[in-house]
Amino acid sequence: MKLSPSILSANFANLEKDIKVVDQAGAEYLHIDIMDGHFVPNLTFGANVVEAIRPLTKMVLDCHLMVENPETYIEEFAKAGADIIGVHVEATAHIFGVIQQIKKLGVKAEVVINPGTSLETIKQVLPLVDQVLIMTVNPGFGGQSFIPEMKRKIDQLDRIKQVQNYDFDIEVDGGINDQTIKECLESGATVAVAGSYIYNSDNPTEQINKLRESTK
Ligand code: DX5
Ligand code: ZN
């Protein structure tokens, strides 16, 4: 299981320090939540923050775009150094085109799906994507509780992946802790995002170790 600490719960006045601590603890990805105040009722960062983070680490920069009309922003995030760009199927009328646009720029493409959205809506892009993100909370804020019904959705997606022989990663995001990460792993998740579990602690390294321990 790869870990993707979400800087949404980091200390923004000490971002460099909070990035380095998870890097040194061995996290493979760094999860960056981009919110536009329209698709979700919250605002965070733009591509300039990704650009500022890029020289600080070799971790995979996992950019989760919670923005309307993501096609407008793909190029600037690619230029800023994003390794993975995730777009919500609910945020665009042209999900197939946006995934193609991301791939054309040499960046890994991810489709993201909200808790209330059916897997049927992403079926057509599954052969194209490098990663699928199953939201396990309603997007917009850190610190919410894992929605248990999402386990079935991960199971179903993993089944489609096996039957069709697809090779995308399955990422989960929202309410991940040392218990829920285990359940997600059993259902077939391969990447786990964790924000508050890691950063709302005096010892993020220990939290990462606990997540590793649970998924051994
Ligand atoms: C929520 C974001 C998450 C958030 C997760 O919309 O997509 O990445 O940081 O936070 P936790 O792990 O606290 O649920
Ligand atoms: Zn996220």
PDB file of C-alpha atoms and ligand atoms in Angstrom:
ATOM      1  CA  MET A   1       0.000   0.000   0.000  1.00  0.00           C
ATOM      2  CA  LYS A   2       1.429   3.372  -0.993  1.00  0.00           C
ATOM      3  CA  LEU A   3       0.827   6.312   1.343  1.00  0.00           C
ATOM      4  CA  SER A   4      -0.144   9.797   0.211  1.00  0.00           C
ATOM      5  CA  PRO A   5      -0.117  12.266   3.134  1.00  0.00           C
ATOM      6  CA  SER A   6      -2.488  15.176   2.459  1.00  0.00           C
ATOM      7  CA  ILE A   7      -1.007  18.591   3.188  1.00  0.00           C
ATOM      8  CA  LEU A   8      -4.527  19.966   3.636  1.00  0.00           C
ATOM      9  CA  SER A   9      -4.030  19.208   7.339  1.00  0.00           C
ATOM     10  CA  ALA A  10      -0.404  20.434   7.454  1.00  0.00           C
ATOM     11  CA  ASN A  11       0.727  23.683   9.037  1.00  0.00           C
ATOM     12  CA  PHE A  12       0.720  26.124   6.101  1.00  0.00           C
ATOM     13  CA  ALA A  13       3.134  28.430   7.914  1.00  0.00           C
ATOM     14  CA  ASN A  14       5.610  25.533   8.060  1.00  0.00           C
ATOM     15  CA  LEU A  15       4.786  23.643   4.891  1.00  0.00           C
ATOM     16  CA  GLU A  16       8.393  22.782   4.040  1.00  0.00           C
ATOM     17  CA  LYS A  17       8.955  21.170   7.431  1.00  0.00           C
ATOM     18  CA  ASP A  18       5.665  19.255   7.232  1.00  0.00           C
ATOM     19  CA  ILE A  19       6.546  17.968   3.751  1.00  0.00           C
ATOM     20  CA  LYS A  20      10.029  16.868   4.772  1.00  0.00           C
ATOM     21  CA  VAL A  21       8.799  14.935   7.784  1.00  0.00           C
ATOM     22  CA  VAL A  22       6.536  12.682   5.681  1.00  0.00           C
ATOM     23  CA  ASP A  23       9.218  12.370   2.996  1.00  0.00           C
ATOM     24  CA  GLN A  24      11.728  11.144   5.573  1.00  0.00           C
ATOM     25  CA  ALA A  25       9.128   8.769   7.007  1.00  0.00           C
ATOM     26  CA  GLY A  26       9.013   7.106   3.583  1.00  0.00           C
ATOM     27  CA  ALA A  27       5.699   8.291   2.128  1.00  0.00           C
ATOM     28  CA  GLU A  28       5.635   7.540  -1.604  1.00  0.00           C
ATOM     29  CA  TYR A  29       3.185  10.269  -2.652  1.00  0.00           C
ATOM     30  CA  LEU A  30       2.324  13.758  -1.446  1.00  0.00           C
ATOM     31  CA  HIS A  31      -1.375  14.588  -1.810  1.00  0.00           C
ATOM     32  CA  ILE A  32      -2.200  18.187  -2.756  1.00  0.00           C
ATOM     33  CA  ASP A  33      -5.890  19.190  -2.596  1.00  0.00           C
ATOM     34  CA  ILE A  34      -6.852  21.935  -5.030  1.00  0.00           C
ATOM     35  CA  MET A  35     -10.257  23.477  -4.221  1.00  0.00           C
ATOM     36  CA  ASP A  36     -11.945  26.293  -6.134  1.00  0.00           C
ATOM     37  CA  GLY A  37     -14.808  27.314  -3.828  1.00  0.00           C
ATOM     38  CA  HIS A  38     -17.331  26.237  -6.504  1.00  0.00           C
ATOM     39  CA  PHE A  39     -17.011  22.491  -7.000  1.00  0.00           C
ATOM     40  CA  VAL A  40     -16.506  22.260  -3.233  1.00  0.00           C
ATOM     41  CA  PRO A  41     -17.294  24.951  -0.663  1.00  0.00           C
ATOM     42  CA  ASN A  42     -13.657  25.604   0.278  1.00  0.00           C
ATOM     43  CA  LEU A  43     -10.553  27.273  -1.172  1.00  0.00           C
ATOM     44  CA  THR A  44      -6.989  26.029  -1.036  1.00  0.00           C
ATOM     45  CA  PHE A  45      -4.030  26.401  -3.387  1.00  0.00           C
ATOM     46  CA  GLY A  46      -3.215  26.968  -7.032  1.00  0.00           C
ATOM     47  CA  ALA A  47      -0.477  25.677  -9.332  1.00  0.00           C
ATOM     48  CA  ASN A  48       2.010  28.180  -7.876  1.00  0.00           C
ATOM     49  CA  VAL A  49       2.044  26.200  -4.627  1.00  0.00           C
ATOM     50  CA  VAL A  50       2.772  22.968  -6.533  1.00  0.00           C
ATOM     51  CA  GLU A  51       5.620  24.792  -8.287  1.00  0.00           C
ATOM     52  CA  ALA A  52       7.027  25.923  -4.927  1.00  0.00           C
ATOM     53  CA  ILE A  53       6.836  22.394  -3.481  1.00  0.00           C
ATOM     54  CA  ARG A  54       8.408  20.673  -6.514  1.00  0.00           C
ATOM     55  CA  PRO A  55      12.073  21.369  -5.663  1.00  0.00           C
ATOM     56  CA  LEU A  56      11.612  20.256  -2.042  1.00  0.00           C
ATOM     57  CA  THR A  57      10.970  16.569  -2.657  1.00  0.00           C
ATOM     58  CA  LYS A  58      11.131  13.619  -5.044  1.00  0.00           C
ATOM     59  CA  MET A  59       7.831  12.235  -3.734  1.00  0.00           C
ATOM     60  CA  VAL A  60       5.151  11.744  -6.370  1.00  0.00           C
ATOM     61  CA  LEU A  61       3.071  14.946  -6.387  1.00  0.00           C
ATOM     62  CA  ASP A  62      -0.489  13.647  -6.361  1.00  0.00           C
ATOM     63  CA  CYS A  63      -2.706  16.616  -7.295  1.00  0.00           C
ATOM     64  CA  HIS A  64      -6.406  16.205  -6.571  1.00  0.00           C
ATOM     65  CA  LEU A  65      -8.345  18.867  -8.461  1.00  0.00           C
ATOM     66  CA  MET A  66     -11.701  19.685  -6.861  1.00  0.00           C
ATOM     67  CA  VAL A  67     -12.458  22.387  -9.408  1.00  0.00           C
ATOM     68  CA  GLU A  68     -15.120  23.016 -12.009  1.00  0.00           C
ATOM     69  CA  ASN A  69     -14.002  22.844 -15.637  1.00  0.00           C
ATOM     70  CA  PRO A  70     -10.638  21.242 -14.791  1.00  0.00           C
ATOM     71  CA  GLU A  71      -9.600  21.394 -18.483  1.00  0.00           C
ATOM     72  CA  THR A  72      -8.739  25.077 -17.931  1.00  0.00           C
ATOM     73  CA  TYR A  73      -6.048  24.262 -15.351  1.00  0.00           C
ATOM     74  CA  ILE A  74      -4.394  21.046 -16.572  1.00  0.00           C
ATOM     75  CA  GLU A  75      -1.545  22.687 -18.432  1.00  0.00           C
ATOM     76  CA  GLU A  76      -0.481  24.937 -15.559  1.00  0.00           C
ATOM     77  CA  PHE A  77      -0.444  22.035 -13.090  1.00  0.00           C
ATOM     78  CA  ALA A  78       1.600  19.934 -15.529  1.00  0.00           C
ATOM     79  CA  LYS A  79       4.100  22.793 -15.942  1.00  0.00           C
ATOM     80  CA  ALA A  80       4.256  23.274 -12.168  1.00  0.00           C
ATOM     81  CA  GLY A  81       5.542  19.702 -11.782  1.00  0.00           C
ATOM     82  CA  ALA A  82       2.497  17.566 -10.937  1.00  0.00           C
ATOM     83  CA  ASP A  83       3.185  13.827 -11.413  1.00  0.00           C
ATOM     84  CA  ILE A  84      -0.465  12.786 -11.179  1.00  0.00           C
ATOM     85  CA  ILE A  85      -3.470  14.980 -11.954  1.00  0.00           C
ATOM     86  CA  GLY A  86      -6.846  13.796 -10.671  1.00  0.00           C
ATOM     87  CA  VAL A  87     -10.093  15.219 -12.074  1.00  0.00           C
ATOM     88  CA  HIS A  88     -13.616  14.597 -10.820  1.00  0.00           C
ATOM     89  CA  VAL A  89     -16.008  12.961 -13.261  1.00  0.00           C
ATOM     90  CA  GLU A  90     -18.718  15.260 -11.814  1.00  0.00           C
ATOM     91  CA  ALA A  91     -16.749  18.431 -12.640  1.00  0.00           C
ATOM     92  CA  THR A  92     -16.660  18.248 -16.423  1.00  0.00           C
ATOM     93  CA  ALA A  93     -18.894  17.323 -19.345  1.00  0.00           C
ATOM     94  CA  HIS A  94     -15.791  15.974 -21.119  1.00  0.00           C
ATOM     95  CA  ILE A  95     -14.039  13.525 -18.823  1.00  0.00           C
ATOM     96  CA  PHE A  96     -12.625  11.464 -21.706  1.00  0.00           C
ATOM     97  CA  GLY A  97     -11.087  14.562 -23.292  1.00  0.00           C
ATOM     98  CA  VAL A  98      -9.610  15.819 -20.018  1.00  0.00           C
ATOM     99  CA  ILE A  99      -7.954  12.451 -19.343  1.00  0.00           C
ATOM    100  CA  GLN A 100      -6.500  12.515 -22.867  1.00  0.00           C
ATOM    101  CA  GLN A 101      -5.291  16.081 -22.280  1.00  0.00           C
ATOM    102  CA  ILE A 102      -3.453  15.065 -19.076  1.00  0.00           C
ATOM    103  CA  LYS A 103      -1.794  12.071 -20.725  1.00  0.00           C
ATOM    104  CA  LYS A 104      -0.707  14.092 -23.737  1.00  0.00           C
ATOM    105  CA  LEU A 105       1.268  16.331 -21.360  1.00  0.00           C
ATOM    106  CA  GLY A 106       3.152  13.275 -20.060  1.00  0.00           C
ATOM    107  CA  VAL A 107       1.446  13.342 -16.659  1.00  0.00           C
ATOM    108  CA  LYS A 108      -0.307  10.370 -15.025  1.00  0.00           C
ATOM    109  CA  ALA A 109      -4.075  10.706 -15.285  1.00  0.00           C
ATOM    110  CA  GLU A 110      -6.527   9.960 -12.532  1.00  0.00           C
ATOM    111  CA  VAL A 111     -10.324   9.994 -12.513  1.00  0.00           C
ATOM    112  CA  VAL A 112     -11.985  10.830  -9.174  1.00  0.00           C
ATOM    113  CA  ILE A 113     -15.484   9.789  -8.132  1.00  0.00           C
ATOM    114  CA  ASN A 114     -17.661  11.197  -5.318  1.00  0.00           C
ATOM    115  CA  PRO A 115     -19.438   8.918  -2.808  1.00  0.00           C
ATOM    116  CA  GLY A 116     -22.830   9.485  -4.463  1.00  0.00           C
ATOM    117  CA  THR A 117     -21.634   8.818  -8.010  1.00  0.00           C
ATOM    118  CA  SER A 118     -21.914   5.377  -9.588  1.00  0.00           C
ATOM    119  CA  LEU A 119     -18.948   3.458 -11.046  1.00  0.00           C
ATOM    120  CA  GLU A 120     -20.921   3.304 -14.283  1.00  0.00           C
ATOM    121  CA  THR A 121     -19.984   6.964 -14.944  1.00  0.00           C
ATOM    122  CA  ILE A 122     -16.249   6.192 -15.201  1.00  0.00           C
ATOM    123  CA  LYS A 123     -16.440   2.908 -17.101  1.00  0.00           C
ATOM    124  CA  GLN A 124     -15.422   4.438 -20.442  1.00  0.00           C
ATOM    125  CA  VAL A 125     -12.207   5.966 -19.124  1.00  0.00           C
ATOM    126  CA  LEU A 126     -10.986   2.947 -17.123  1.00  0.00           C
ATOM    127  CA  PRO A 127      -8.806   1.630 -19.984  1.00  0.00           C
ATOM    128  CA  LEU A 128      -7.059   5.035 -20.160  1.00  0.00           C
ATOM    129  CA  VAL A 129      -6.365   6.036 -16.565  1.00  0.00           C
ATOM    130  CA  ASP A 130      -3.311   5.380 -14.379  1.00  0.00           C
ATOM    131  CA  GLN A 131      -5.251   5.768 -11.148  1.00  0.00           C
ATOM    132  CA  VAL A 132      -8.859   5.872  -9.906  1.00  0.00           C
ATOM    133  CA  LEU A 133      -9.636   7.808  -6.736  1.00  0.00           C
ATOM    134  CA  ILE A 134     -12.649   6.616  -4.778  1.00  0.00           C
ATOM    135  CA  MET A 135     -13.706   9.405  -2.397  1.00  0.00           C
ATOM    136  CA  THR A 136     -14.529   7.878   0.968  1.00  0.00           C
ATOM    137  CA  VAL A 137     -15.949  11.187   2.309  1.00  0.00           C
ATOM    138  CA  ASN A 138     -17.742  14.054   0.588  1.00  0.00           C
ATOM    139  CA  PRO A 139     -14.929  16.253  -0.731  1.00  0.00           C
ATOM    140  CA  GLY A 140     -14.158  19.697   0.649  1.00  0.00           C
ATOM    141  CA  PHE A 141     -12.745  19.244   4.133  1.00  0.00           C
ATOM    142  CA  GLY A 142     -10.286  17.179   6.124  1.00  0.00           C
ATOM    143  CA  GLY A 143     -11.161  15.368   9.327  1.00  0.00           C
ATOM    144  CA  GLN A 144     -14.454  13.726   8.263  1.00  0.00           C
ATOM    145  CA  SER A 145     -15.495  10.119   8.974  1.00  0.00           C
ATOM    146  CA  PHE A 146     -14.983   7.314   6.466  1.00  0.00           C
ATOM    147  CA  ILE A 147     -18.244   6.307   4.719  1.00  0.00           C
ATOM    148  CA  PRO A 148     -18.408   2.496   5.243  1.00  0.00           C
ATOM    149  CA  GLU A 149     -20.579   1.891   2.134  1.00  0.00           C
ATOM    150  CA  MET A 150     -17.572   2.857  -0.005  1.00  0.00           C
ATOM    151  CA  LYS A 151     -15.918  -0.487   0.758  1.00  0.00           C
ATOM    152  CA  ARG A 152     -18.377  -2.162  -1.608  1.00  0.00           C
ATOM    153  CA  LYS A 153     -17.515   0.344  -4.308  1.00  0.00           C
ATOM    154  CA  ILE A 154     -13.789  -0.421  -3.944  1.00  0.00           C
ATOM    155  CA  ASP A 155     -14.595  -4.169  -4.103  1.00  0.00           C
ATOM    156  CA  GLN A 156     -16.613  -3.648  -7.281  1.00  0.00           C
ATOM    157  CA  LEU A 157     -13.935  -1.528  -8.929  1.00  0.00           C
ATOM    158  CA  ASP A 158     -11.246  -4.048  -8.037  1.00  0.00           C
ATOM    159  CA  ARG A 159     -13.378  -6.790  -9.572  1.00  0.00           C
ATOM    160  CA  ILE A 160     -13.734  -4.845 -12.843  1.00  0.00           C
ATOM    161  CA  LYS A 161      -9.961  -4.248 -12.776  1.00  0.00           C
ATOM    162  CA  GLN A 162      -9.216  -7.991 -12.402  1.00  0.00           C
ATOM    163  CA  VAL A 163     -11.763  -9.149 -14.979  1.00  0.00           C
ATOM    164  CA  GLN A 164     -10.662  -6.615 -17.602  1.00  0.00           C
ATOM    165  CA  ASN A 165      -6.998  -6.907 -16.704  1.00  0.00           C
ATOM    166  CA  TYR A 166      -6.578  -3.154 -16.173  1.00  0.00           C
ATOM    167  CA  ASP A 167      -3.507  -1.924 -14.336  1.00  0.00           C
ATOM    168  CA  PHE A 168      -4.581   1.337 -12.646  1.00  0.00           C
ATOM    169  CA  ASP A 169      -3.953   2.032  -8.976  1.00  0.00           C
ATOM    170  CA  ILE A 170      -6.985   2.367  -6.710  1.00  0.00           C
ATOM    171  CA  GLU A 171      -6.638   5.294  -4.324  1.00  0.00           C
ATOM    172  CA  VAL A 172      -8.889   6.091  -1.361  1.00  0.00           C
ATOM    173  CA  ASP A 173      -9.292   9.540   0.199  1.00  0.00           C
ATOM    174  CA  GLY A 174     -11.141  10.634   3.322  1.00  0.00           C
ATOM    175  CA  GLY A 175     -11.359   9.348   6.878  1.00  0.00           C
ATOM    176  CA  ILE A 176      -8.337   7.065   6.549  1.00  0.00           C
ATOM    177  CA  ASN A 177      -6.864   5.870   9.851  1.00  0.00           C
ATOM    178  CA  ASP A 178      -5.145   2.678  11.075  1.00  0.00           C
ATOM    179  CA  GLN A 179      -8.493   0.803  10.999  1.00  0.00           C
ATOM    180  CA  THR A 180     -10.111   2.042   7.783  1.00  0.00           C
ATOM    181  CA  ILE A 181      -6.856   1.644   5.831  1.00  0.00           C
ATOM    182  CA  LYS A 182      -6.961  -2.099   6.565  1.00  0.00           C
ATOM    183  CA  GLU A 183     -10.506  -2.413   5.243  1.00  0.00           C
ATOM    184  CA  CYS A 184      -9.577  -0.480   2.091  1.00  0.00           C
ATOM    185  CA  LEU A 185      -6.554  -2.718   1.510  1.00  0.00           C
ATOM    186  CA  GLU A 186      -8.742  -5.823   1.832  1.00  0.00           C
ATOM    187  CA  SER A 187     -11.118  -4.356  -0.758  1.00  0.00           C
ATOM    188  CA  GLY A 188      -8.318  -3.753  -3.251  1.00  0.00           C
ATOM    189  CA  ALA A 189      -7.072  -0.198  -2.637  1.00  0.00           C
ATOM    190  CA  THR A 190      -3.380   0.302  -3.503  1.00  0.00           C
ATOM    191  CA  VAL A 191      -2.860   3.947  -2.452  1.00  0.00           C
ATOM    192  CA  ALA A 192      -4.217   5.633   0.688  1.00  0.00           C
ATOM    193  CA  VAL A 193      -4.479   9.371   1.330  1.00  0.00           C
ATOM    194  CA  ALA A 194      -4.382  10.470   4.961  1.00  0.00           C
ATOM    195  CA  GLY A 195      -4.521  14.058   6.178  1.00  0.00           C
ATOM    196  CA  SER A 196      -5.729  14.612   9.717  1.00  0.00           C
ATOM    197  CA  TYR A 197      -4.586  11.157  10.894  1.00  0.00           C
ATOM    198  CA  ILE A 198      -0.997  12.067  10.033  1.00  0.00           C
ATOM    199  CA  TYR A 199      -0.811  15.800  10.647  1.00  0.00           C
ATOM    200  CA  ASN A 200      -3.169  16.334  13.578  1.00  0.00           C
ATOM    201  CA  SER A 201      -0.580  14.633  15.736  1.00  0.00           C
ATOM    202  CA  ASP A 202       2.642  15.740  17.411  1.00  0.00           C
ATOM    203  CA  ASN A 203       4.418  12.862  15.732  1.00  0.00           C
ATOM    204  CA  PRO A 204       3.530  12.398  12.023  1.00  0.00           C
ATOM    205  CA  THR A 205       6.310   9.800  11.630  1.00  0.00           C
ATOM    206  CA  GLU A 206       4.721   7.574  14.246  1.00  0.00           C
ATOM    207  CA  GLN A 207       1.328   7.934  12.517  1.00  0.00           C
ATOM    208  CA  ILE A 208       2.859   6.839   9.206  1.00  0.00           C
ATOM    209  CA  ASN A 209       4.480   3.869  10.941  1.00  0.00           C
ATOM    210  CA  LYS A 210       1.102   2.896  12.414  1.00  0.00           C
ATOM    211  CA  LEU A 211      -0.493   2.977   8.939  1.00  0.00           C
ATOM    212  CA  ARG A 212       2.336   0.765   7.635  1.00  0.00           C
ATOM    213  CA  GLU A 213       1.934  -1.614  10.546  1.00  0.00           C
ATOM    214  CA  SER A 214      -1.821  -1.988   9.834  1.00  0.00           C
ATOM    215  CA  THR A 215      -1.244  -2.825   6.190  1.00  0.00           C
ATOM    216  CA  LYS A 216       1.575  -5.363   6.600  1.00  0.00           C
TER     217      LYS A 216
HETATM  218  C1  DX5 B   1     -11.030  16.097   1.230  1.00  0.00           C
HETATM  219  C2  DX5 B   1      -9.673  15.913   0.638  1.00  0.00           C
HETATM  220  C3  DX5 B   1      -8.786  15.004   1.385  1.00  0.00           C
HETATM  221  C4  DX5 B   1      -8.491  15.397   2.815  1.00  0.00           C
HETATM  222  C5  DX5 B   1      -8.547  14.118   3.594  1.00  0.00           C
HETATM  223  O1  DX5 B   1     -11.851  16.707   0.312  1.00  0.00           O
HETATM  224  O2  DX5 B   1      -9.780  15.404  -0.678  1.00  0.00           O
HETATM  225  O3  DX5 B   1      -7.583  14.734   0.679  1.00  0.00           O
HETATM  226  O4  DX5 B   1      -7.245  16.004   3.019  1.00  0.00           O
HETATM  227  O5  DX5 B   1      -8.486  14.421   4.925  1.00  0.00           O
HETATM  228  P1  DX5 B   1      -8.659  13.324   6.071  1.00  0.00           P
HETATM  229  O6  DX5 B   1      -7.612  12.288   5.866  1.00  0.00           O
HETATM  230  O7  DX5 B   1      -8.495  14.124   7.311  1.00  0.00           O
HETATM  231  O8  DX5 B   1     -10.062  12.749   5.918  1.00  0.00           O
HETATM  232 ZN    ZN B   2      -7.899  14.774  -1.668  1.00  0.00          ZN
END
